[in-house]
Structure formats: structure tokens, C-alpha cells
Short mmCIF file of C-alpha atoms and ligand atoms in Angstrom, two decimals:
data_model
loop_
_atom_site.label_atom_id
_atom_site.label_comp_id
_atom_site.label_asym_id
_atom_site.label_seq_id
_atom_site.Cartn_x
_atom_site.Cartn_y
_atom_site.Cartn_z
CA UNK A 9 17.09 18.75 -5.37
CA UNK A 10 19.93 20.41 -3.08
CA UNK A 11 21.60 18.14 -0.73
CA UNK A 12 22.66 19.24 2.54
CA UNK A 13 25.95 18.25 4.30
CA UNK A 14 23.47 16.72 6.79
CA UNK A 15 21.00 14.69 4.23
CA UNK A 16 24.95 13.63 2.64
CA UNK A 17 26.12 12.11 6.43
CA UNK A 18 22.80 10.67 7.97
CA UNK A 19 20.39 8.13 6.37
CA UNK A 20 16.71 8.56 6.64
CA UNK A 21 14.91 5.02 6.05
CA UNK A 22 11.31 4.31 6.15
CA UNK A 23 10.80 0.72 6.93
CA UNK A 24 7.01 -1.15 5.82
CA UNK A 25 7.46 -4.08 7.83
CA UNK A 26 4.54 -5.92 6.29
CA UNK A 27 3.71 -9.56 7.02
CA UNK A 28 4.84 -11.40 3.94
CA UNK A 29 7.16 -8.69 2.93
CA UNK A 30 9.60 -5.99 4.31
CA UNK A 31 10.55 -2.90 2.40
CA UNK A 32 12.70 -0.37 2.84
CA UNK A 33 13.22 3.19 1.34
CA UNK A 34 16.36 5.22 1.72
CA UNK A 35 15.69 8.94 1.38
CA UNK A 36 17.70 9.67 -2.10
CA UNK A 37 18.12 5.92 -2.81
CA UNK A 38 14.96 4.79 -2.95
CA UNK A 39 13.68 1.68 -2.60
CA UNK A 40 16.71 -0.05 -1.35
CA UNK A 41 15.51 -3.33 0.24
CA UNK A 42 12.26 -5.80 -0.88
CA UNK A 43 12.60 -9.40 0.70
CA UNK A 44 10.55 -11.49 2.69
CA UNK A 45 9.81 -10.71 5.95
CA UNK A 46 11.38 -13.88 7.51
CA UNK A 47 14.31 -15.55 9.22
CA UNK A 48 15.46 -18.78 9.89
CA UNK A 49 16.73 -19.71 13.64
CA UNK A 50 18.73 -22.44 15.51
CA UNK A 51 16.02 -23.41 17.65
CA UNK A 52 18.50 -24.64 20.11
CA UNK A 53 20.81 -21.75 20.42
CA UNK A 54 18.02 -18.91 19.13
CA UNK A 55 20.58 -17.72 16.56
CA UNK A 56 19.40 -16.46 13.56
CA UNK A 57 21.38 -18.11 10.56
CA UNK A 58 19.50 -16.74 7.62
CA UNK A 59 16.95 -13.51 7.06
CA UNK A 60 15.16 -12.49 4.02
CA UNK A 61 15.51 -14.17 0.39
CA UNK A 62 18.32 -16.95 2.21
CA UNK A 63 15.54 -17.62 4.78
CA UNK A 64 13.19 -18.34 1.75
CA UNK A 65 15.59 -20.66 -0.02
CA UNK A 66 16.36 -23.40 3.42
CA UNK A 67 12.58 -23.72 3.55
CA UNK A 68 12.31 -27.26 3.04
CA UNK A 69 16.12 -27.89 2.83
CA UNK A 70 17.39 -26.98 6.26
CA UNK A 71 18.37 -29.24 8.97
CA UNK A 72 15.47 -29.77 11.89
CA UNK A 73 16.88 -27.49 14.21
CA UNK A 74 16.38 -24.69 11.66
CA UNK A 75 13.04 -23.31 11.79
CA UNK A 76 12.49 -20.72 9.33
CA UNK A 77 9.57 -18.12 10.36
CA UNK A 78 8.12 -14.67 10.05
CA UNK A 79 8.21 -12.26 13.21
CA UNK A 80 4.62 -10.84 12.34
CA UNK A 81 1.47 -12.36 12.16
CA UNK A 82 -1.48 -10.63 10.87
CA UNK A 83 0.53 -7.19 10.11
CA UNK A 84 1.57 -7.74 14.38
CA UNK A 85 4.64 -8.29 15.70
CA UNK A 86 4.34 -11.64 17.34
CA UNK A 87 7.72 -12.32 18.29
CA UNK A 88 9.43 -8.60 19.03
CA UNK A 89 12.70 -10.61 19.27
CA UNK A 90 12.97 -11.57 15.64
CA UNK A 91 11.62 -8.53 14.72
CA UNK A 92 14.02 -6.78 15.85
CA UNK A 93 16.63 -9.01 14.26
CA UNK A 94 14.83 -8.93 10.56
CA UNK A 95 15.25 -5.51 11.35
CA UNK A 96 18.56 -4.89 12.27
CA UNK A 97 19.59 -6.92 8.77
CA UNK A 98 17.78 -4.64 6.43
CA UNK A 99 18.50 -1.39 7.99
CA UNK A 100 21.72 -2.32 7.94
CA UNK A 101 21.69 -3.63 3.97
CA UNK A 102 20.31 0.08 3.20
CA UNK A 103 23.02 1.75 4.98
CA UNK A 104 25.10 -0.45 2.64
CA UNK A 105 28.25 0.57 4.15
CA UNK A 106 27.41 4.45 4.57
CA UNK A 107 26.97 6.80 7.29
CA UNK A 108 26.55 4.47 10.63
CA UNK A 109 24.45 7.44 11.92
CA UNK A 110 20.73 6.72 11.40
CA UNK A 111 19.00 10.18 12.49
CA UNK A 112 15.72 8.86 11.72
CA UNK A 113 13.59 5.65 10.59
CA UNK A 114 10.20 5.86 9.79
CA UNK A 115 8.13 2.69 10.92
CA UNK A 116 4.17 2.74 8.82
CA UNK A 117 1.69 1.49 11.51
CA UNK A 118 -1.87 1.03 11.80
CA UNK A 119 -3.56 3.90 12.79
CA UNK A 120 -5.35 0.94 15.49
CA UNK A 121 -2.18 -0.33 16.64
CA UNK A 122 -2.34 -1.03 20.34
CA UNK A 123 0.04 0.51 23.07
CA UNK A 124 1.32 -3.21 23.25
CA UNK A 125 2.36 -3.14 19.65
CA UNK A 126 4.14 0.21 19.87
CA UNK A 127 6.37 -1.37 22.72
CA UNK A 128 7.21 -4.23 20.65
CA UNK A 129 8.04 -1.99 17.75
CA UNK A 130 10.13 0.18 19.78
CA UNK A 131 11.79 -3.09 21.46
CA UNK A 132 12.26 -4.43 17.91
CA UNK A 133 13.76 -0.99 16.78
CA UNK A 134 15.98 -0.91 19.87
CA UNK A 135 17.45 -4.11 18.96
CA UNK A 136 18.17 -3.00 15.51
CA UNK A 137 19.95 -0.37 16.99
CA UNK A 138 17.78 2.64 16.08
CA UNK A 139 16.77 4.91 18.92
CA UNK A 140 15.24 7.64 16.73
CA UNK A 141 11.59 6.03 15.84
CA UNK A 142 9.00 7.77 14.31
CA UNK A 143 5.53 5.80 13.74
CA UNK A 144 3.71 7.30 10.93
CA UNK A 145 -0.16 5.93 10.08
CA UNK A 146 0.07 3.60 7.18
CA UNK A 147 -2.65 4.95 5.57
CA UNK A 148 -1.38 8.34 5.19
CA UNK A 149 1.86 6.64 3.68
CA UNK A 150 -0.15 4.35 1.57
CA UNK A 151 -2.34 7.54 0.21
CA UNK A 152 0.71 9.19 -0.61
CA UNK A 153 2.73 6.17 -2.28
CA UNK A 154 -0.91 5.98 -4.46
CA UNK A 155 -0.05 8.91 -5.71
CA UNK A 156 -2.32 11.36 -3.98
CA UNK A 157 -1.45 14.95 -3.73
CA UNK A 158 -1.42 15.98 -0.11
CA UNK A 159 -2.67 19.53 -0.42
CA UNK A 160 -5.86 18.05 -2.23
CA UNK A 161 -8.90 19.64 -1.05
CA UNK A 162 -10.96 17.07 -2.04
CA UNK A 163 -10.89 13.43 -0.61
CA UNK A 164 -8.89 10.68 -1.62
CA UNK A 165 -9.91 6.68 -0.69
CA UNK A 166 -7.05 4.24 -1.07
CA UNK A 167 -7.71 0.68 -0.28
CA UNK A 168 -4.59 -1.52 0.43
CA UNK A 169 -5.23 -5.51 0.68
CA UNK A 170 -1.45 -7.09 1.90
CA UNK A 171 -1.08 -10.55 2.95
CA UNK A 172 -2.22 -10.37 6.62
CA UNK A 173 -3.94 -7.18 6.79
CA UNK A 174 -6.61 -4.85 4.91
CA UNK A 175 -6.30 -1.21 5.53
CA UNK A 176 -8.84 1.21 4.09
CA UNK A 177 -7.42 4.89 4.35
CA UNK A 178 -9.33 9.04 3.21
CA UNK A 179 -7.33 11.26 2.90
CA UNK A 180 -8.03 15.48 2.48
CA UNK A 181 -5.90 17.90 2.99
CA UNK A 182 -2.96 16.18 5.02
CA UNK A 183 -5.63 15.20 7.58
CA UNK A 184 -6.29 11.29 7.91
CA UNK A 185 -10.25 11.93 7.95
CA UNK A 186 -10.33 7.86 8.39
CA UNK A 187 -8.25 4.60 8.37
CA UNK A 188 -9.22 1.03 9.36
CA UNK A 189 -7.37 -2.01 9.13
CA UNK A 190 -8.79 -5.28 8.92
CA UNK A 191 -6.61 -8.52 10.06
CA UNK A 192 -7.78 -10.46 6.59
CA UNK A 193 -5.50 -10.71 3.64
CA UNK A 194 -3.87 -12.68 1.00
CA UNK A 195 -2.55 -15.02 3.26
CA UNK A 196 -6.40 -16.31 4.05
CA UNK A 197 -6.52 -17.03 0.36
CA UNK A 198 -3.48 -19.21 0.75
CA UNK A 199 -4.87 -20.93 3.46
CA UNK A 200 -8.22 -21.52 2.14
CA UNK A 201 -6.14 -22.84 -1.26
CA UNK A 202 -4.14 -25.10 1.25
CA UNK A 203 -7.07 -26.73 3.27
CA UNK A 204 -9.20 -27.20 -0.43
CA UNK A 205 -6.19 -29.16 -2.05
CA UNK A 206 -5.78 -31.37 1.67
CA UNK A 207 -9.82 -32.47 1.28
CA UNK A 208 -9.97 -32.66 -2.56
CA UNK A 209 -6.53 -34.00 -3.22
CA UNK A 210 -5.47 -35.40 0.06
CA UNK A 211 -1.93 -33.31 -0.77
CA UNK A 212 -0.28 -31.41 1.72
CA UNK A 213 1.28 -28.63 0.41
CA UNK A 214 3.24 -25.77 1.87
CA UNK A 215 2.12 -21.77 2.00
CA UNK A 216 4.43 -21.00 -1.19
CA UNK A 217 2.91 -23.62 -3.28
CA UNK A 218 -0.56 -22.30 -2.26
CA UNK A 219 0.58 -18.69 -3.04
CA UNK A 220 1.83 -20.15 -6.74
CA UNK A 221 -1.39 -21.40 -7.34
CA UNK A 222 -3.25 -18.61 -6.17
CA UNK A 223 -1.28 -15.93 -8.33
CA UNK A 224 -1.29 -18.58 -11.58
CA UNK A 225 -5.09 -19.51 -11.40
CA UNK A 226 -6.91 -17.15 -8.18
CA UNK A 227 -9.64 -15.25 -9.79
CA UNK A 228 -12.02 -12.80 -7.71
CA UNK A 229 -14.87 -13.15 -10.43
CA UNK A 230 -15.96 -16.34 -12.62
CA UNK A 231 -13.90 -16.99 -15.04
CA UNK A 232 -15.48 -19.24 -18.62
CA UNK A 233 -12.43 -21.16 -19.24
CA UNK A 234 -11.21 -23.82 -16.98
CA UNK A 235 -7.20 -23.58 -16.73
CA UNK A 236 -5.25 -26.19 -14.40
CA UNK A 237 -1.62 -26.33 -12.71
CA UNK A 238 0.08 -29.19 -11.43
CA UNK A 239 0.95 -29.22 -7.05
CA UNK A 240 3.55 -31.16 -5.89
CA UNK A 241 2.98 -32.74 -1.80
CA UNK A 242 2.84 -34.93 0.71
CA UNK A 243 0.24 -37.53 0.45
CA UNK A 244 -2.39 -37.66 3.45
CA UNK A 245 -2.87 -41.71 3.08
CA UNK A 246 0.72 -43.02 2.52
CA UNK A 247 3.16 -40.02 3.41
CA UNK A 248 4.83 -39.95 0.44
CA UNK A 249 5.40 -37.52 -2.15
CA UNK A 250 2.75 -37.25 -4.74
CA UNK A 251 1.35 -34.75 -7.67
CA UNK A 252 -2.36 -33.65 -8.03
CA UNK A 253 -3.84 -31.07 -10.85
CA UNK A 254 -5.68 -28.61 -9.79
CA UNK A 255 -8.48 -26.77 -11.62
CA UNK A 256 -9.46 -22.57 -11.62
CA UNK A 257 -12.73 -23.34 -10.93
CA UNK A 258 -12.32 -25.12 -7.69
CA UNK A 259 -9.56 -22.43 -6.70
CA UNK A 260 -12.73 -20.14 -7.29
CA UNK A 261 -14.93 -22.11 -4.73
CA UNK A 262 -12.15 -21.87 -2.23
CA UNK A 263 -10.82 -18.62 -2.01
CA UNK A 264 -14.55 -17.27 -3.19
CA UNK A 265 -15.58 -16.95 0.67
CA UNK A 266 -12.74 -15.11 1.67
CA UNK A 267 -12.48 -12.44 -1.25
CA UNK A 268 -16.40 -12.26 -0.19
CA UNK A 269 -15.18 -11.41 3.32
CA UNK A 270 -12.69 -8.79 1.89
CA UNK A 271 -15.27 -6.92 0.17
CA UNK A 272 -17.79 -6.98 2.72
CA UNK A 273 -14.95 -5.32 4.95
CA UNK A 274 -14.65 -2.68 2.34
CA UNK A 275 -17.64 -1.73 1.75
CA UNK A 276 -18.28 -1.32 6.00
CA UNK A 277 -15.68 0.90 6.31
CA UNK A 278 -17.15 2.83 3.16
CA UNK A 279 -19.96 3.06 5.33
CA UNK A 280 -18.50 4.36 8.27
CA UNK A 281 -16.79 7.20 5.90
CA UNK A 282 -17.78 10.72 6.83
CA UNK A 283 -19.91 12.39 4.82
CA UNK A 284 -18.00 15.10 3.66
CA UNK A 285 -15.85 12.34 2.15
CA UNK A 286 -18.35 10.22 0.63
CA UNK A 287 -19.39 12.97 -2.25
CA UNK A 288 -15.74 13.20 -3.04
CA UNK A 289 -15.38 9.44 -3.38
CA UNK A 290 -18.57 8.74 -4.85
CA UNK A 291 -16.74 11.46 -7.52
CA UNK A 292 -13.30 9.64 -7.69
CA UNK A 293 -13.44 6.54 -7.12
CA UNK A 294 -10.92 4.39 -4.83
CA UNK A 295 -7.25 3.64 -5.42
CA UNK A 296 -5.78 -0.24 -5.04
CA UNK A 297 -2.93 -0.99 -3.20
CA UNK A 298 -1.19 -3.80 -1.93
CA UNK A 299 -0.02 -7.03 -3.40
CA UNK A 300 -3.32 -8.56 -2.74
CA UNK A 301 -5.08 -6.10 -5.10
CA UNK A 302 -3.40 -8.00 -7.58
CA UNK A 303 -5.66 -11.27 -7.55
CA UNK A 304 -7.30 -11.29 -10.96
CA UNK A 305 -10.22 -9.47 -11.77
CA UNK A 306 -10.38 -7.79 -7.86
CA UNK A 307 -10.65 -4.31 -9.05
CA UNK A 308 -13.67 -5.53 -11.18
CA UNK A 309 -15.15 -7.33 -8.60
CA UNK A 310 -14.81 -4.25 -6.12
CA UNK A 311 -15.72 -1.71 -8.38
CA UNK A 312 -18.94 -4.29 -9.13
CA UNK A 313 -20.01 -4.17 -5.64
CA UNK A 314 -19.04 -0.94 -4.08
CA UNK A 315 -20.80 0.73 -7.82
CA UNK A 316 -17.28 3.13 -7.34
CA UNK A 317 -14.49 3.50 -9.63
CA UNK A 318 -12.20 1.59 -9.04
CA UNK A 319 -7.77 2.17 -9.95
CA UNK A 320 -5.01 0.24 -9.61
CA UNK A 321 -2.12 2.09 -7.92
CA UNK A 322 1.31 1.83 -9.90
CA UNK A 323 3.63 -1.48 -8.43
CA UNK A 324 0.35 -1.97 -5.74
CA UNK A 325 2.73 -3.61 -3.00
CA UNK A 326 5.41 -0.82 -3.00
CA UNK A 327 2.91 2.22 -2.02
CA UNK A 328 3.31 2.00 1.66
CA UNK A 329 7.26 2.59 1.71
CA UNK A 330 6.88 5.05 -1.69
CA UNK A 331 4.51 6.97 0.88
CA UNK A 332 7.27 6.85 3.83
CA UNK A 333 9.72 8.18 0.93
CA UNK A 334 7.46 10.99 -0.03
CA UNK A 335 7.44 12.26 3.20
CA UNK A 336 11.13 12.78 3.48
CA UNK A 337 10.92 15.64 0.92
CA UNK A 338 7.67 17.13 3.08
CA UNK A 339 9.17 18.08 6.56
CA UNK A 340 5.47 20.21 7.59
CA UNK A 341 3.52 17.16 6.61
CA UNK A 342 6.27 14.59 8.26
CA UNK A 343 5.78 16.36 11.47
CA UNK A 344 2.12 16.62 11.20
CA UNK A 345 2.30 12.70 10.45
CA UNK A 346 4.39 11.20 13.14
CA UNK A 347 2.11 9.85 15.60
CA UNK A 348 4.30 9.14 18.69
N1 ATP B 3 -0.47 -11.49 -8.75
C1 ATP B 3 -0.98 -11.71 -7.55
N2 ATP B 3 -2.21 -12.24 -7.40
C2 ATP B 3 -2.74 -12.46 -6.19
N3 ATP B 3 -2.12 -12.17 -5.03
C3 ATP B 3 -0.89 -11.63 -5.11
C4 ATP B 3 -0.25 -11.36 -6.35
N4 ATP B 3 0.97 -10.84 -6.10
C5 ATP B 3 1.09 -10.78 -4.76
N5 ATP B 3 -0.01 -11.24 -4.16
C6 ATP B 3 -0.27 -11.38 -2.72
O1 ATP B 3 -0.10 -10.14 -2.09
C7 ATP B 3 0.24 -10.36 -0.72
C8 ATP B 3 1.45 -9.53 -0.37
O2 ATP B 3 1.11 -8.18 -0.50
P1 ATP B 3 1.94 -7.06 0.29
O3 ATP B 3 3.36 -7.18 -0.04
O4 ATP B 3 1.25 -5.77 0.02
O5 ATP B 3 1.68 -7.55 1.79
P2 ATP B 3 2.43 -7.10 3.14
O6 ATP B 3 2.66 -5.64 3.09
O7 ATP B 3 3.60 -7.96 3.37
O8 ATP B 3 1.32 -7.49 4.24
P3 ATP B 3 0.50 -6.56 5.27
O9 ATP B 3 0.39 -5.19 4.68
O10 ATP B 3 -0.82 -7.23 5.41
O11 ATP B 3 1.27 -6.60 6.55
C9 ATP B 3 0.53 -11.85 -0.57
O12 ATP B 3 -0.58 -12.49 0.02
C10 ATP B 3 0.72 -12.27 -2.02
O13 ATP B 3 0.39 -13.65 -2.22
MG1 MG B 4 1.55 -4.00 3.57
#
């Protein structure tokens, strides 16, 4: 590839602000930044004291004026504030001392996102000093990052499943034919996980513990063999700390509802596909994305119900910002993908 003087003095970044995790790609770097999408605060003063991996270690150690807490909710910006400080810290780690000019950042967005969201975005943006946003759909970016060639004639169906949100994405020729995003994600299995071990156990735990277990025993289909972990919490009767084992099988009865819910929203939107698309992916199958996709035995479960082939895309969680990269090295298809 030939650099220009100009791709050598400015940095292009695509940012996938996603709710448990923010990513960022640097156009001839890569994928420079990969950390939780949180902060911790000084809810007295409103200063931010920590972002991104150091927010995730004070959980559970800082003081009580330190709340640590995530800017999006649901793949939203809840708090446009914090946003914009989460990111103003990783923009700033991938310029990593470099140009200070930032001609252009690439935000992924759901092709739904309301005028209301936009404005936070752009606030958030603003306060991370960029003033050259693009939005691009984040189902064109996820299609992409899956690997899809853009020129295809045919259709292409990628299916990403984050922590907050569900997005299902065709692709042919360039043209998004279709994208919907559903607010229901990994983070529902957490929950579910959470609430099972209070009324079973009488533990509470915290998200991270339920997010261990989930990844170490979570299964989308029945599994034969019963394995357990051991969760460390708070007691509901006496307040004090106290250890419980937990079993796969009720981990199955928990999270079973929800995964039910995920593939119910699939297969609606595979409904609502158009149906010059629907030979093409009754032909190819679907594409996985997102770190969700990665709950054991999901792909079989999908590709069970849906009767589609069903793919794993390579490192699931990374296609969105891979996408956002790809498009650097398209300028046509960039233009054709910005959407305001
Ligand atoms: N091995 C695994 N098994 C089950 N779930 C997993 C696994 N690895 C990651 N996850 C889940 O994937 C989710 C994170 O995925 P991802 O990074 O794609 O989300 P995000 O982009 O931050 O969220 P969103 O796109 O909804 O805004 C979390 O809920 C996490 O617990
Ligand atoms: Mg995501």
C-alpha cells in the first residue's frame, strides 16, 4: 500500500463504542484500543479518575465516592457526558503521541438510531475534541469486518449478538438492503444468571461474576454432563460474605428464556428480509458476530431453528471496528456509507 504525506500526518480512527466494550481501529495500525467501555467518577466533584481496564480493576476496591459506570446502556448513550470523556481517553491512546490532527473518526451506529442519539454522539464527540464525525451503519461495518466482499452480487446476512444490543444486517452490492437492531444481549444473560443465583443461593453477586459463570458454564443447547463453578457473594440473610456452587444445568434454566428471546428476534427479522435476499441466504447461510455469539453451542442452536447455515465470523467481537477499518482503504464505498 502507498502512503500519502496526508495518510503519514492525520489519523483516521473508527471508534465501536459498544456497551460492554469500546474498540478502536487506527487506519494503518489497526486495532489499537480494546477495553471496557467504562469509567470511574468522583461523584462529588464529577471527575473522572479512571477509564477503561483501571476503571475495571477499583470495582469493588474504590472509596464510596467513586462510582465506576458505563456511559451506554443498551448500545445508547445514556450519559453523553461520560461518553464523551471515555471517548476523549481512547482517541487519544490511538493517537499515541502522533499527529494531534484527527481529519476523521468514524462512529458505527444503528441504522435505527434516533435524532436524539446522534446529538449525544456528536456532543460526546465534541467533548473528545473531534469535530470531523462521520456515522456509518453498523451493519454495513459489521458485514464487512465478517469478511464479506462488498462488490458481491449476491446477499450476505451477518448476525451480531453484543452485550446490550442484537443487530441483524444484508448486505448486496454496497447497498444495506436491511439492518435491525434489537436492545437484547449478553448482558440479559448476566442478569438472568444474577437474579437465579439471588433466589437459589440467596448470593448476591456482581455483573462480572455473572459474566464468569456465564462464559465457564452458559450453554444455548442441553448439555449431558453436569459441570459446576464455585461464586463468591454477599449473603441475602446475614450480609456477609459467603460461597455457593453452581450447576450448568440450572445456568441452562436461567439464561434458556433469554437465548429463546434472541432467536425469536432473529428469526423475525429473517422474516422481514426482502425477497430477493432470502434465496441468497437460504443459499449461504448467516455469519456470527459479536461476543455474544460466543455462548456455547449458539451457532448450533441458531442454525437448529432458523434450518440456515450457520458461521462463526473470525475474533466475533472485533468485526464491527475491522468493518470501520476496511472502509478506510474503500473511499467510493466510505462515502456511500456515511450516513450524516
Ligand atoms: N465465550 C463467551 N461466551 C458467552 N458470552 C461471551 C463470551 N465472550 C464474550 N461474551 C459476551 O459478549 C458480550 C460482549 O460482546 P461485544 O463486545 O460484541 O459487545 P459490545 O459491542 O460491547 O455491545 P453492543 O454491540 O451490544 O453495544 C458480553 O455480554 C460478553 O459477556
Ligand atoms: Mg457491538
Amino acid at each position: 500500500m502507498k502512503l500519502s504525506w496526508r495518510s503519514l500526518v492525520t489519523d483516521d480512527i473508527g471508534v465501536d463504542l459498544g456497551t460492554s466494550r469500546t474498540r478502536v481501529f487506527a487506519r494503518g495500525r489497526g486495532i489499537v484500543v480494546n477495553e471496557p467501555s467504562l469509567l470511574a467518577y468522583d461523584k462529588p466533584s464529577r471527575e473522572v479518575v479512571a477509564v477503561g481496564m483501571e476503571a475495571l480493576e477499583l470495582e469493588g476496591r474504590a472509596s464510596e465516592d467513586t462510582q465506576i459506570v458505563s456511559p451506554l446502556q443498551d448500545g445508547v448513550v445514556a450519559d453523553s457526558y461520560l461518553a464523551g470523556k471515555l471517548l476523549e481517553s481512547y482517541i487519544r491512546k490511538a493517537r499515541d503521541g502522533r499527529s494531534h490532527f484527527s481529519r476523521r473518526v468514524l462512529l458505527a451506529v444503528q441504522s435505527d438510531a434516533s435524532d436524539i442519539e446522534h446529538y449525544a454522539l456528536q456532543y460526546a464527540a465534541r467533548e473528545a475534541g473531534v469535530n470531523n464525525i462521520n456515522f456509518i451503519n453498523k451493519g454495513l461495518a459489521v458485514t464487512l469486518g465478517a469478511g464479506f466482499d462488498p462488490e458481491d452480487q449476491r446477499a450476505s446476512l451477518v448476525v451480531d449478538v453484543g452485550a446490550g444490543t442484537t443487530t441483524v444486517a444484508a448486505v448486496i452490492h454496497n447497498h444495506v438492503i436491511f439492518s435491525r437492531t434489537i436492545r437484547v444481549g449478553g448482558n440479559d444473560l448476566d442478569l438472568a444468571i444474577t437474579n437465579m443465583i439471588k433466589y437459589n443461593h440467596g448470593l448476591l453477586v456482581g455483573p462480572r461474576t455473572a459474566e464468569r459463570v456465564k462464559i465457564e458454564l452458559g450453554c444455548a443447547v442441553q448439555l449431558d454432563a453436569e459441570q459446576t463453578t464455585n461464586v463468591k457473594g454477599r449473603s441475602t440473610v446475614t450480609g456477609s460474605p459467603e460461597m455457593a456452587i453452581i450447576n450448568s444445568i440450572e445456568i441452562y434454566e436461567a439464561i434458556e428464556p433469554i437465548v429463546a428471546r434472541i432467536i425469536k428476534a432473529i428469526e423475525d427479522s429473517l422474516e422481514a428480509l426482502p425477497p430477493e435476499a432470502s434465496g441468497d441466504i437460504y443459499d449461504r447461510g448467516l455469519v456470527l458476530a459479536g461476543g455474544g455469539a460466543l455462548l456455547s453451542g449458539f451457532d448450533e442452536r441458531l442454525s437448529k431453528e432458523s434450518e440456515l447455515a450457520v458461521q462463526l465470523a473470525e475474533s466475533p467481537a472485533r468485526a464491527v471496528v475491522r468493518g470501520l477499518g476496511v472502509l478506510f482503504e474503500n473511499q467510493t464505498l466510505l462515502r456511500r456509507a456515511i450516513i450524516k
